[in-house]
Backbone as numpy.savetxt, mean C-alpha at the origin, in Angstrom:
# Nx Ny Nz CAx CAy CAz Cx Cy Cz
6.95 -5.21 -2.53 7.54 -5.38 -1.22 8.45 -6.58 -1.27
9.54 -6.55 -0.48 10.41 -7.71 -0.36 10.90 -7.81 1.08
11.21 -9.03 1.49 11.64 -9.23 2.87 12.59 -10.41 2.95
13.46 -10.37 3.95 14.32 -11.50 4.29 13.72 -12.20 5.49
13.39 -13.49 5.34 12.76 -14.27 6.39 13.69 -15.41 6.79
13.73 -15.70 8.07 14.61 -16.76 8.58 13.81 -17.68 9.49
13.99 -18.99 9.31 13.22 -19.95 10.12 13.98 -21.25 10.27
13.69 -21.97 11.36 14.22 -23.32 11.58 13.09 -24.32 11.33
13.42 -25.60 11.24 12.38 -26.62 11.09 11.57 -26.71 12.39
10.25 -27.03 12.33 9.46 -27.34 11.13 8.87 -26.10 10.45
9.11 -24.91 11.02 8.56 -23.71 10.41 9.08 -23.52 8.99
10.31 -23.96 8.74 10.88 -23.81 7.40 10.06 -24.60 6.39
9.63 -25.81 6.77 8.83 -26.63 5.85 7.48 -25.97 5.58
6.89 -25.41 6.62 5.60 -24.73 6.43 5.76 -23.53 5.51
6.86 -22.81 5.70 7.10 -21.63 4.89 7.33 -22.02 3.43
8.11 -23.09 3.21 8.34 -23.55 1.84 7.04 -23.96 1.17
6.19 -24.62 1.90 4.92 -25.07 1.35 4.06 -23.88 0.92
4.01 -22.86 1.74 3.24 -21.68 1.40 3.84 -20.91 0.23
5.14 -21.04 0.05 5.81 -20.37 -1.07 5.72 -21.18 -2.36
5.06 -22.36 -2.29 4.88 -23.17 -3.49 5.96 -24.19 -3.76
6.77 -24.50 -2.73 7.88 -25.44 -2.86 7.60 -26.69 -2.04
7.78 -27.88 -2.64 7.53 -29.13 -1.94 8.67 -29.38 -0.95
8.40 -29.38 0.37 9.49 -29.49 1.36 10.17 -30.85 1.38
9.51 -31.90 0.86 10.12 -33.23 0.85 10.76 -33.56 -0.50
10.10 -33.22 -1.59 10.58 -33.61 -2.92 11.51 -32.57 -3.54
11.61 -31.38 -2.96 12.50 -30.36 -3.49 12.13 -29.89 -4.88
10.88 -29.60 -5.14 10.41 -29.13 -6.44 9.22 -28.19 -6.22
8.85 -27.47 -7.31 7.69 -26.61 -7.20 6.42 -27.44 -7.15
5.46 -26.98 -6.39 4.18 -27.68 -6.30 3.41 -27.54 -7.61
2.63 -28.57 -7.91 1.69 -28.44 -9.02 0.54 -27.54 -8.58
-0.24 -27.09 -9.54 -1.37 -26.23 -9.19 -2.35 -26.95 -8.28
-2.54 -28.25 -8.52 -3.44 -29.05 -7.67 -2.91 -29.14 -6.25
-1.61 -29.37 -6.11 -0.99 -29.48 -4.79 -1.03 -28.13 -4.06
-0.84 -27.06 -4.80 -0.77 -25.74 -4.18 -2.10 -25.32 -3.56
-3.21 -25.77 -4.15 -4.53 -25.36 -3.66 -5.20 -26.44 -2.81
-4.51 -27.56 -2.57 -5.15 -28.70 -1.88 -5.59 -28.35 -0.46
-4.90 -27.40 0.19 -5.23 -27.08 1.58 -6.68 -26.60 1.72
-7.23 -26.00 0.67 -8.60 -25.49 0.74 -9.61 -26.62 0.90
-9.25 -27.85 0.45 -10.19 -28.97 0.51 -10.15 -29.70 1.83
-9.15 -29.44 2.67 -9.07 -30.14 3.96 -10.29 -29.85 4.83
-10.90 -28.71 4.63 -12.08 -28.34 5.41 -13.22 -29.34 5.19
-13.26 -29.94 3.99 -14.38 -30.82 3.64 -14.09 -32.29 3.89
-12.84 -32.61 4.25 -12.45 -34.01 4.42 -12.35 -34.35 5.90
-12.98 -35.42 6.30 -12.89 -35.83 7.71 -11.53 -36.48 7.96
-11.02 -36.40 9.20 -9.74 -37.04 9.51 -9.75 -38.54 9.24
-10.90 -39.18 9.47 -11.00 -40.62 9.25 -10.84 -40.96 7.77
-11.49 -40.16 6.91 -11.38 -40.42 5.47 -9.97 -40.20 4.97
-9.30 -39.20 5.51 -7.95 -38.88 5.06 -6.96 -39.96 5.49
-7.26 -40.65 6.60 -6.34 -41.66 7.12 -6.54 -43.04 6.49
-7.58 -43.22 5.68 -7.84 -44.53 5.09 -6.73 -44.91 4.11
-6.24 -46.14 4.23 -5.14 -46.58 3.39 -5.55 -46.76 1.94
-6.86 -46.92 1.68 -7.30 -47.15 0.32 -7.08 -45.94 -0.58
-6.89 -44.78 0.03 -6.66 -43.58 -0.76 -5.19 -43.51 -1.16
-4.92 -43.50 -2.45 -3.56 -43.38 -2.91 -3.44 -42.44 -4.09
-4.46 -41.68 -4.32 -4.46 -40.76 -5.46 -3.57 -39.55 -5.17
-3.02 -38.91 -6.23 -2.19 -37.71 -6.03 -2.91 -36.62 -5.25
-4.21 -36.46 -5.48 -4.97 -35.44 -4.78 -4.95 -35.68 -3.27
-5.09 -36.96 -2.88 -5.09 -37.30 -1.46 -3.69 -37.12 -0.88
-2.66 -37.46 -1.65 -1.30 -37.25 -1.17 -1.04 -35.75 -0.94
-1.61 -34.93 -1.79 -1.47 -33.48 -1.60 -2.19 -33.03 -0.33
-3.36 -33.61 -0.08 -4.08 -33.30 1.16 -3.25 -33.69 2.38
-2.65 -34.87 2.32 -1.85 -35.35 3.44 -0.62 -34.48 3.66
-0.03 -33.97 2.56 1.12 -33.08 2.68 0.76 -31.84 3.49
-0.36 -31.22 3.18 -0.79 -30.04 3.93 -1.20 -30.40 5.35
-1.82 -31.57 5.51 -2.27 -31.99 6.84 -1.09 -32.23 7.77
0.00 -32.80 7.25 1.18 -33.05 8.07 1.81 -31.74 8.55
1.82 -30.74 7.70 2.49 -29.49 8.03 1.58 -28.48 8.71
0.29 -28.61 8.50 -0.68 -27.69 9.12 -1.81 -28.49 9.77
-1.51 -29.17 10.87 -2.56 -29.95 11.55 -3.70 -29.05 12.04
-3.45 -27.76 12.16 -4.50 -26.83 12.61 -5.69 -26.80 11.64
-5.42 -27.17 10.37 -6.47 -27.06 9.37 -7.63 -28.01 9.61
-7.39 -29.09 10.32 -8.50 -30.00 10.61 -8.63 -30.21 12.12
-8.49 -29.12 12.84 -8.66 -29.17 14.28 -10.10 -29.43 14.68
-10.34 -29.52 15.97 -11.68 -29.86 16.45 -12.72 -28.82 16.07
-12.32 -27.55 15.99 -13.31 -26.51 15.68 -13.70 -26.51 14.19
-12.85 -27.12 13.32 -13.14 -27.27 11.90 -13.53 -25.94 11.26
-12.85 -24.88 11.60 -13.15 -23.59 10.99 -12.49 -23.48 9.62
-13.16 -22.73 8.74 -12.59 -22.51 7.42 -11.43 -21.52 7.52
-10.29 -21.86 6.92 -9.11 -21.01 6.97 -8.96 -20.22 5.68
-8.24 -19.12 5.76 -7.89 -18.34 4.58 -6.38 -18.38 4.40
-5.90 -17.92 3.23 -4.46 -17.86 3.01 -3.78 -16.96 4.03
-4.46 -15.89 4.41 -3.90 -14.98 5.41 -3.76 -15.67 6.76
-4.70 -16.57 7.09 -4.60 -17.34 8.34 -3.36 -18.23 8.33
-3.11 -18.88 7.19 -1.94 -19.75 7.09 -0.65 -18.98 7.28
-0.56 -17.82 6.65 0.65 -17.00 6.82 0.77 -16.52 8.26
-0.34 -16.20 8.87 -0.29 -15.68 10.25 0.29 -16.72 11.20
-0.20 -17.96 11.16 0.31 -18.98 12.08 1.75 -19.37 11.74
2.11 -19.33 10.47 3.46 -19.68 10.07 4.48 -18.64 10.51
4.14 -17.37 10.34 5.09 -16.30 10.65 5.27 -16.07 12.14
4.46 -16.72 12.96 4.60 -16.55 14.41 6.00 -16.97 14.88
6.59 -17.97 14.21 7.91 -18.46 14.61 8.96 -18.21 13.52
8.68 -17.26 12.65 9.62 -16.88 11.60 10.19 -15.51 11.93
11.48 -15.33 11.79 12.12 -14.05 12.07 12.15 -13.20 10.79
11.66 -11.99 10.89 11.70 -11.06 9.76 12.96 -10.20 9.94
13.94 -10.41 9.07 15.24 -9.76 9.22 15.28 -8.38 8.59
14.72 -8.23 7.40 14.75 -6.97 6.67 13.46 -6.81 5.87
13.03 -5.57 5.66 11.88 -5.27 4.81 12.28 -4.16 3.84
11.84 -4.28 2.60 12.08 -3.23 1.61 10.85 -3.04 0.73
10.77 -1.89 0.10 9.66 -1.59 -0.81 10.22 -1.11 -2.13
9.69 -1.63 -3.22 10.06 -1.16 -4.56 8.77 -0.88 -5.32
8.72 0.24 -6.03 7.53 0.65 -6.76 7.82 0.57 -8.25
7.13 -0.35 -8.93 7.36 -0.56 -10.35 6.21 0.05 -11.13
6.46 1.07 -11.93 5.38 1.73 -12.66 4.79 0.82 -13.72
3.50 0.97 -13.94 2.83 0.24 -15.01 3.10 0.97 -16.32
3.66 0.27 -17.28 3.99 0.89 -18.55 2.77 0.80 -19.46
2.15 1.94 -19.74 0.96 1.97 -20.57 1.23 2.63 -21.90
0.57 2.16 -22.94 0.76 2.74 -24.26 0.25 4.17 -24.28
1.03 5.05 -24.83 0.60 6.43 -24.98 0.60 7.24 -23.70
1.21 6.73 -22.65 1.25 7.45 -21.37 2.64 8.04 -21.20
2.81 9.34 -21.39 4.15 9.95 -21.32 4.75 9.93 -19.94
3.91 9.76 -18.89 4.41 9.76 -17.52 4.93 8.39 -17.09
4.74 7.36 -17.92 5.17 6.02 -17.53 5.98 5.38 -18.67
7.09 5.97 -19.07 7.90 5.41 -20.15 8.58 4.12 -19.72
8.97 3.32 -20.74 9.60 2.04 -20.45 10.94 2.22 -19.75
11.67 3.30 -20.09 12.96 3.54 -19.45 12.80 3.70 -17.94
11.70 4.34 -17.53 11.46 4.51 -16.10 11.21 3.16 -15.43
10.50 2.27 -16.13 10.25 0.94 -15.59 11.57 0.17 -15.43
12.43 0.22 -16.45 13.71 -0.49 -16.38 14.57 0.05 -15.23
14.54 1.37 -15.03 15.31 1.96 -13.94 14.78 1.49 -12.59
13.45 1.43 -12.47 12.85 0.97 -11.21 13.18 -0.49 -10.95
13.17 -1.33 -12.02 13.52 -2.73 -11.85 14.97 -2.89 -11.39
15.86 -2.08 -11.95 17.26 -2.13 -11.55 17.43 -1.74 -10.10
16.72 -0.70 -9.68 16.79 -0.28 -8.28 16.23 -1.36 -7.35
15.18 -2.03 -7.81 14.60 -3.11 -7.01 15.58 -4.26 -6.85
16.30 -4.60 -7.94 17.30 -5.68 -7.84 18.43 -5.29 -6.89
18.86 -4.04 -6.97 19.91 -3.57 -6.05 19.43 -3.64 -4.61
18.18 -3.26 -4.39 17.62 -3.31 -3.05 17.58 -4.74 -2.53
17.18 -5.69 -3.39 17.11 -7.08 -2.96 18.50 -7.60 -2.59
19.52 -7.21 -3.35 20.90 -7.62 -3.00 21.31 -7.05 -1.64
20.94 -5.81 -1.38 21.26 -5.20 -0.09 20.57 -5.96 1.05
19.34 -6.33 0.82 18.59 -7.06 1.85 19.22 -8.44 2.07
19.59 -9.11 1.00 20.24 -10.42 1.12 21.55 -10.33 1.88
22.37 -9.31 1.56 23.65 -9.14 2.26 23.43 -8.85 3.74
22.44 -8.00 4.04 22.15 -7.68 5.43 21.65 -8.88 6.20
20.84 -9.73 5.54 20.31 -10.93 6.21 21.42 -11.94 6.48
22.35 -12.07 5.52 23.44 -13.03 5.69 24.34 -12.66 6.87
24.47 -11.37 7.13 25.33 -10.91 8.23 24.59 -10.82 9.55
23.31 -11.07 9.53 22.50 -10.94 10.74 22.66 -12.18 11.63
22.99 -11.97 12.90 23.19 -13.08 13.83 21.94 -13.94 13.98
20.76 -13.37 13.78 19.52 -14.12 13.95 19.31 -15.18 12.88
20.10 -15.13 11.80 19.94 -16.12 10.72 20.88 -17.31 10.87
21.73 -17.28 11.88 22.71 -18.35 12.07 22.01 -19.69 12.31
22.40 -20.72 11.53 21.85 -22.06 11.70 20.42 -22.21 11.22
19.90 -21.23 10.49 18.53 -21.30 9.99 18.52 -21.16 8.48
17.36 -21.43 7.90 17.17 -21.24 6.46 16.65 -19.83 6.25
17.23 -19.12 5.29 16.85 -17.73 5.05 16.39 -17.55 3.60
15.29 -16.85 3.43 14.76 -16.53 2.11 14.70 -15.01 1.96
14.99 -14.53 0.77 14.74 -13.13 0.43 13.82 -13.12 -0.78
12.58 -12.66 -0.58 11.59 -12.77 -1.63 10.84 -11.48 -1.89
10.43 -11.28 -3.15 9.53 -10.18 -3.46 8.08 -10.69 -3.46
7.15 -9.87 -3.06 5.74 -10.24 -3.04 4.89 -8.97 -2.94
3.61 -9.04 -3.30 2.75 -7.86 -3.24 2.52 -7.42 -1.80
2.67 -6.13 -1.54 2.45 -5.61 -0.18 1.01 -5.76 0.24
0.07 -5.77 -0.72 -1.34 -5.87 -0.39 -1.84 -7.31 -0.32
-0.96 -8.30 -0.56 -1.36 -9.70 -0.51 -1.35 -10.24 0.91
-1.75 -11.52 1.08 -1.80 -12.12 2.43 -0.45 -12.15 3.12
0.65 -12.42 2.37 1.97 -12.43 2.99 2.40 -11.02 3.35
2.20 -10.06 2.45 2.60 -8.68 2.71 1.94 -8.12 3.95
0.65 -8.36 4.09 -0.08 -7.84 5.25 0.45 -8.43 6.55
0.73 -9.75 6.53 1.20 -10.40 7.75 2.64 -10.02 8.08
3.48 -9.83 7.06 4.86 -9.40 7.31 4.86 -8.01 7.94
4.05 -7.09 7.41 3.97 -5.76 7.99 3.47 -5.82 9.43
2.47 -6.65 9.67 1.93 -6.77 11.03 2.98 -7.33 11.99
3.71 -8.38 11.55 4.74 -8.98 12.40 5.89 -8.01 12.65
6.14 -7.13 11.68 7.22 -6.16 11.83 6.79 -4.94 12.64
5.53 -4.92 13.06 5.03 -3.81 13.86 4.32 -2.74 13.06
4.17 -2.94 11.73 3.51 -1.94 10.90 2.03 -2.28 10.75
1.32 -2.33 11.87 -0.11 -2.63 11.82 -0.87 -1.47 11.22
-2.10 -1.72 10.76 -2.90 -0.66 10.15 -3.13 0.48 11.13
-3.45 0.13 12.39 -3.73 1.18 13.36 -2.48 2.03 13.62
-1.30 1.37 13.64 -0.06 2.12 13.86 0.23 3.01 12.66
0.06 2.46 11.44 0.34 3.26 10.25 -0.59 4.47 10.17
-1.84 4.30 10.60 -2.78 5.43 10.55 -2.41 6.49 11.57
-1.68 6.11 12.61 -1.31 7.09 13.61 0.03 7.75 13.35
0.75 7.27 12.34 2.07 7.83 12.06 1.95 9.16 11.30
2.77 10.11 11.68 2.87 11.33 10.88 3.77 11.06 9.69
3.48 11.71 8.58 4.24 11.46 7.36 5.12 12.63 6.96
5.19 13.66 7.79 5.94 14.84 7.40 7.43 14.56 7.28
7.92 13.51 7.95 9.33 13.19 7.87 9.66 12.12 6.86
8.64 11.61 6.15 8.86 10.54 5.20 9.42 11.11 3.90
10.37 10.39 3.30 10.89 10.81 2.00 9.72 10.95 1.03
9.54 12.10 0.39 8.38 12.28 -0.49 8.25 11.21 -1.56
9.37 10.76 -2.10 9.30 9.75 -3.15 8.61 8.48 -2.70
8.86 8.02 -1.47 8.21 6.84 -0.95 6.71 7.04 -0.87
6.30 8.17 -0.33 4.89 8.45 -0.16 4.19 8.61 -1.51
4.82 9.34 -2.42 4.22 9.59 -3.73 4.07 8.29 -4.52
5.14 7.47 -4.53 5.07 6.21 -5.26 4.01 5.29 -4.69
3.95 5.21 -3.38 2.99 4.34 -2.70 1.57 4.67 -3.12
1.26 5.96 -3.13 -0.10 6.39 -3.46 -0.35 6.28 -4.96
0.65 6.64 -5.76 0.48 6.70 -7.21 0.34 5.32 -7.85
1.13 4.36 -7.37 1.19 3.06 -8.02 0.20 2.04 -7.46
-0.34 2.27 -6.26 -1.18 1.26 -5.63 -2.54 1.18 -6.31
-2.99 -0.03 -6.58 -4.24 -0.21 -7.32 -5.46 -0.27 -6.41
-5.28 -0.31 -5.10 -6.41 -0.39 -4.19 -7.16 0.93 -4.15
-8.37 0.91 -3.56 -9.13 2.14 -3.39 -8.28 3.12 -2.60
-8.01 4.27 -3.17 -7.04 5.18 -2.56 -7.47 5.66 -1.18
-8.77 5.67 -0.90 -9.21 6.13 0.42 -8.80 5.16 1.52
-8.43 3.91 1.15 -8.00 2.93 2.15 -6.51 2.99 2.43
-5.75 3.70 1.61 -4.30 3.67 1.74 -3.79 4.54 2.88
-4.45 5.67 3.12 -3.99 6.63 4.12 -5.15 7.07 4.99
-4.84 7.39 6.23 -5.85 7.98 7.11 -6.13 9.40 6.65
-7.21 10.04 7.12 -7.48 11.43 6.71 -6.31 12.36 6.99
-5.68 12.23 8.17 -4.55 13.09 8.48 -3.37 12.85 7.57
-3.12 11.58 7.22 -2.02 11.27 6.32 -2.28 11.79 4.91
-3.55 11.73 4.48 -3.87 12.26 3.16 -3.64 13.77 3.12
-3.96 14.46 4.20 -3.68 15.90 4.27 -2.19 16.15 4.08
-1.37 15.32 4.73 0.07 15.50 4.61 0.57 15.15 3.20
-0.08 14.17 2.56 0.27 13.86 1.18 0.01 15.06 0.28
-1.17 15.67 0.43 -1.51 16.85 -0.37 -0.49 17.97 -0.12
-0.11 18.15 1.15 0.89 19.17 1.47 2.22 18.85 0.79
2.62 17.54 0.77 3.86 17.14 0.10 3.79 17.46 -1.39
2.66 17.15 -2.00 2.53 17.35 -3.45 2.71 18.82 -3.81
1.97 19.69 -3.12 2.06 21.11 -3.44 3.40 21.70 -3.00
3.97 21.15 -1.94 5.29 21.60 -1.52 6.35 21.29 -2.56
6.15 20.19 -3.32 7.09 19.83 -4.37 6.75 20.48 -5.71
5.71 21.29 -5.70 5.34 22.04 -6.91 5.54 23.54 -6.69
6.46 23.89 -5.81 6.85 25.29 -5.68 6.17 26.08 -4.59
5.27 25.47 -3.84 4.60 26.18 -2.75 5.32 25.91 -1.43
5.29 26.89 -0.54 5.70 26.67 0.85 4.44 26.35 1.62
4.39 25.14 2.18 3.15 24.63 2.75 3.30 24.40 4.25
2.31 24.86 5.00 2.27 24.63 6.44 0.94 23.97 6.78
1.02 22.74 7.32 -0.20 22.03 7.71 -0.75 22.67 8.97
-2.06 22.94 8.99 -2.68 23.60 10.13 -3.06 22.60 11.20
-3.40 23.13 12.38 -3.84 22.29 13.50 -5.15 21.62 13.14
-5.32 20.37 13.56 -6.51 19.59 13.21 -7.73 20.10 13.99
-8.49 20.99 13.37 -9.74 21.48 13.96 -10.78 21.54 12.87
-12.04 21.53 13.27 -13.13 21.65 12.30 -13.36 23.13 12.03
-12.72 23.62 10.94 -12.79 25.04 10.66 -13.43 25.34 9.32
-14.07 24.32 8.71 -14.72 24.53 7.44 -13.75 24.56 6.28
-12.53 24.15 6.46 -11.54 24.15 5.39 -10.16 24.44 5.92
-9.21 24.62 4.99 -7.86 25.04 5.34 -7.12 23.99 6.16
-6.91 22.84 5.55 -6.05 21.83 6.17 -4.59 22.27 6.12
-4.26 23.12 5.17 -2.89 23.63 5.04 -2.93 25.01 4.39
-1.90 25.80 4.67 -1.76 27.12 4.07 -0.54 27.10 3.18
-0.72 27.48 1.90 0.36 27.44 0.93 0.66 28.85 0.44
1.93 29.18 0.32 2.33 30.50 -0.19 3.45 30.35 -1.21
3.50 31.29 -2.17 4.63 31.34 -3.09 4.64 32.71 -3.77
5.78 33.05 -4.32 5.95 34.31 -5.02 5.57 34.13 -6.49
4.66 34.97 -6.98 4.25 34.95 -8.38 4.39 36.37 -8.93
5.31 36.54 -9.86 5.57 37.86 -10.45 5.83 38.92 -9.39
6.61 38.54 -8.37 6.96 39.49 -7.33 5.89 39.72 -6.28
4.78 39.00 -6.38 3.70 39.17 -5.41 3.51 37.89 -4.61
3.28 38.03 -3.31 3.06 36.87 -2.44 1.62 36.38 -2.58
1.47 35.15 -3.06 0.15 34.54 -3.23 -0.09 33.57 -2.08
-1.28 33.66 -1.48 -1.65 32.79 -0.37 -2.83 31.92 -0.80
-2.73 30.62 -0.53 -3.82 29.70 -0.89 -4.11 28.77 0.28
-5.35 28.35 0.38 -5.75 27.34 1.35 -5.84 25.99 0.64
-5.37 24.94 1.29 -5.50 23.57 0.80 -6.48 22.83 1.68
-7.43 22.15 1.07 -8.37 21.32 1.82 -8.38 19.93 1.19
-8.15 18.89 2.01 -8.07 17.51 1.54 -9.32 16.74 1.96
-9.97 16.11 1.00 -11.16 15.30 1.26 -10.84 13.85 0.91
-10.67 13.02 1.92 -10.39 11.61 1.68 -11.72 10.85 1.66
-12.30 10.77 0.46 -13.58 10.09 0.26 -13.36 8.80 -0.52
-14.25 7.83 -0.32 -14.22 6.62 -1.13 -14.58 6.96 -2.56
-14.15 6.09 -3.49 -14.31 6.38 -4.91 -15.77 6.52 -5.33
-16.69 5.90 -4.58 -18.10 5.98 -4.96 -18.83 7.15 -4.28
-18.11 8.00 -3.58 -18.73 9.15 -2.92 -18.14 10.44 -3.49
-18.99 11.24 -4.10 -18.53 12.49 -4.70 -18.53 13.61 -3.66
-17.61 14.56 -3.85 -17.64 15.78 -3.04 -18.75 16.66 -3.61
-19.70 17.03 -2.76 -20.87 17.73 -3.24 -20.79 19.25 -3.11
-21.85 19.89 -3.56 -21.92 21.35 -3.55 -21.81 21.94 -2.14
-22.46 21.37 -1.11 -22.35 21.95 0.24 -20.90 22.05 0.73
-20.11 20.98 0.51 -18.71 21.01 0.97 -17.91 22.06 0.20
-18.18 22.18 -1.10 -17.46 23.16 -1.92 -17.82 24.58 -1.48
-19.10 24.83 -1.24 -19.52 26.17 -0.80 -18.92 26.52 0.56
-18.85 25.54 1.46 -18.28 25.79 2.78 -16.81 26.19 2.67
-16.07 25.48 1.80 -14.66 25.82 1.61 -14.52 27.20 0.97
-15.35 27.50 0.00 -15.30 28.81 -0.65 -15.56 29.92 0.35
-16.49 29.70 1.27 -16.81 30.71 2.28 -15.60 30.97 3.18
-14.86 29.93 3.53 -13.66 30.09 4.35 -12.59 30.88 3.61
-12.39 30.57 2.33 -11.40 31.28 1.52 -11.77 32.76 1.41
-13.06 33.02 1.17 -13.51 34.41 1.02 -13.44 35.17 2.34
-13.85 34.53 3.43 -13.88 35.22 4.73 -12.48 35.61 5.18
-11.49 34.79 4.88 -10.12 35.07 5.29 -9.35 35.91 4.27
-10.02 36.25 3.16 -9.44 37.12 2.13 -8.12 36.58 1.56
-8.04 35.27 1.36 -6.86 34.70 0.72 -7.08 34.67 -0.79
-6.01 34.47 -1.54 -6.07 34.59 -2.99 -6.84 33.46 -3.67
-6.67 32.25 -3.19 -7.35 31.13 -3.84 -7.41 29.93 -2.90
-8.15 28.92 -3.34 -8.24 27.69 -2.57 -8.16 26.49 -3.48
-7.49 25.41 -3.02 -7.39 24.16 -3.78 -8.04 23.05 -2.95
-9.12 22.49 -3.50 -9.84 21.42 -2.83 -9.48 20.11 -3.53
-8.81 19.21 -2.79 -8.24 17.98 -3.38 -8.96 16.77 -2.78
-9.36 15.84 -3.63 -10.12 14.69 -3.16 -9.58 13.39 -3.73
-9.82 12.29 -3.00 -9.48 10.96 -3.50 -10.58 10.40 -4.38
-11.67 11.15 -4.57 -12.76 10.67 -5.41 -13.01 11.65 -6.56
-14.21 12.19 -6.65 -14.59 13.10 -7.72 -15.47 14.19 -7.15
-15.84 15.16 -7.99 -16.72 16.25 -7.60 -18.03 16.13 -8.36
-19.13 16.42 -7.70 -20.43 16.31 -8.35 -20.57 17.37 -9.44
-21.49 17.11 -10.39 -21.75 18.07 -11.45 -22.15 19.44 -10.93
-23.12 19.51 -10.00 -23.52 20.82 -9.46 -22.35 21.56 -8.80
-21.44 20.83 -8.14 -20.30 21.48 -7.49 -19.39 22.13 -8.52
-19.08 21.40 -9.60 -18.22 21.96 -10.64 -18.90 23.13 -11.36
-20.20 23.02 -11.63 -20.92 24.10 -12.30 -20.91 25.37 -11.44
-21.07 25.21 -10.14 -21.10 26.38 -9.26 -19.73 27.06 -9.21
-18.65 26.26 -9.14 -17.29 26.82 -9.09 -16.99 27.59 -10.37
-17.44 27.07 -11.51 -17.18 27.74 -12.79 -18.13 28.90 -13.06
-19.24 28.98 -12.31 -20.22 30.02 -12.55 -20.34 30.99 -11.39
-21.40 30.82 -10.61 -21.68 31.75 -9.52 -20.57 31.78 -8.48
-19.87 30.68 -8.32 -18.82 30.62 -7.31 -17.66 31.56 -7.55
-17.46 31.98 -8.80 -16.34 32.89 -9.10 -16.51 34.23 -8.40
-17.76 34.57 -8.04 -18.00 35.84 -7.34 -17.69 35.72 -5.85
-17.52 34.48 -5.38 -17.25 34.25 -3.96 -15.76 34.08 -3.71
-15.13 33.18 -4.46 -13.70 32.89 -4.27 -13.16 32.19 -5.50
-11.84 32.24 -5.65 -11.17 31.52 -6.73 -10.81 30.13 -6.22
-11.43 29.11 -6.80 -11.22 27.74 -6.35 -10.69 26.87 -7.48
-9.90 25.88 -7.09 -9.43 24.84 -8.01 -9.85 23.50 -7.43
-10.61 22.72 -8.21 -11.05 21.41 -7.76 -10.14 20.35 -8.37
-9.51 19.54 -7.51 -8.57 18.51 -7.97 -9.11 17.15 -7.54
-9.62 16.38 -8.51 -10.13 15.05 -8.20 -8.99 14.03 -8.24
-9.33 12.74 -8.10 -8.29 11.71 -8.05 -7.44 11.71 -9.33
-8.09 11.86 -10.47 -7.35 11.88 -11.73 -6.37 13.06 -11.77
-6.84 14.22 -11.31 -5.96 15.38 -11.28 -4.81 15.22 -10.31
-5.09 14.59 -9.16 -4.04 14.36 -8.17 -3.00 13.40 -8.72
-3.44 12.37 -9.42 -2.48 11.42 -10.00 -1.62 12.10 -11.06
-2.19 13.05 -11.78 -1.39 13.79 -12.76 -0.30 14.59 -12.06
-0.65 15.23 -10.94 0.36 15.97 -10.17 1.43 15.03 -9.64
0.99 13.88 -9.14 1.94 12.91 -8.60 2.82 12.33 -9.69
2.24 12.12 -10.89 2.99 11.51 -11.98 4.22 12.31 -12.34
4.11 13.63 -12.26 5.25 14.47 -12.62 6.33 14.41 -11.54
5.93 14.08 -10.31 6.90 14.00 -9.23 7.57 12.63 -9.17
6.76 11.57 -9.41 7.26 10.21 -9.24 8.45 9.94 -10.16
8.42 10.50 -11.38 9.51 10.24 -12.31 10.84 10.80 -11.82
10.80 11.72 -10.87 12.04 12.32 -10.35 12.45 11.74 -9.01
11.71 10.76 -8.51 11.97 10.25 -7.17 12.61 8.87 -7.22
13.31 8.51 -6.16 13.89 7.17 -6.03 12.76 6.17 -5.95
12.95 5.00 -6.59 11.87 4.05 -6.71 11.96 2.86 -5.76
12.99 2.79 -4.92 13.12 1.66 -4.02 13.63 2.13 -2.65
13.12 1.51 -1.61 13.44 1.95 -0.25 13.68 0.75 0.65
14.68 0.88 1.51 14.98 -0.16 2.49 14.63 0.40 3.85
13.65 -0.22 4.52 13.20 0.28 5.83 13.80 -0.58 6.94
């Protein structure tokens, strides 16, 4: 993620400090200075004000205390890095936001070649230049200090920038994704290292599954959200001159929760009752041993099912991501 931020003093000094830059000396903070704010919780105001203290550690404490007096307020609550960004960004203008997805280059992984990484880096640099140009022309930056920086979207700054820009978690969970460029959605899900069940709401994951199969040659229609025992989407395509109909069911489970035999049997019953050709059950986790054994054995007499776990979904996404744009300006 990258953003253009604009601020006037004293917010500019607070922002520089959080970015690791000494606002008075004009240099990068040492590691000791950068983490000194965490110790203010343990130091009383009286001890910090004593003239006998002249050590670099104490000077670092005083630097943070001058810029963030909230850290030693009367309530003496312990602060987090996210808290610091939250109070700082209250008076900082967010001019532009962009997202760039950089693939992890792994040895022996044909879906993540180095050339793809270089192309993504180039697109990210182009995106940053666009953001910088847009920020420079923005009237809100006049007479202020402006930064254009890259940072992790899942970090304390990324979360607060999204929140300040109106992209709160509750809002994102309520957004429909059918109009989103597939490349943005695919890259976001494919490259993010967090537990995949936390990235999208259940409805958004259904739309992701529909996007994936839609980009693999199926015509996909997401169904109305009802408890029908399956069929989050209906997929059709022509195979050897014959129209094939399949049901898609998306299970957004945490990584430590497997899709069990009861859920698989329920989906199979829906596929069989509606006399469709096959069903694809896609999950953010895995399938239990009994579920897979039943699908490969007795389940074949009920319906034709394909079980796609997280690893299988990433394989499908991997083939799409290489063909998609890797950077986006929102």
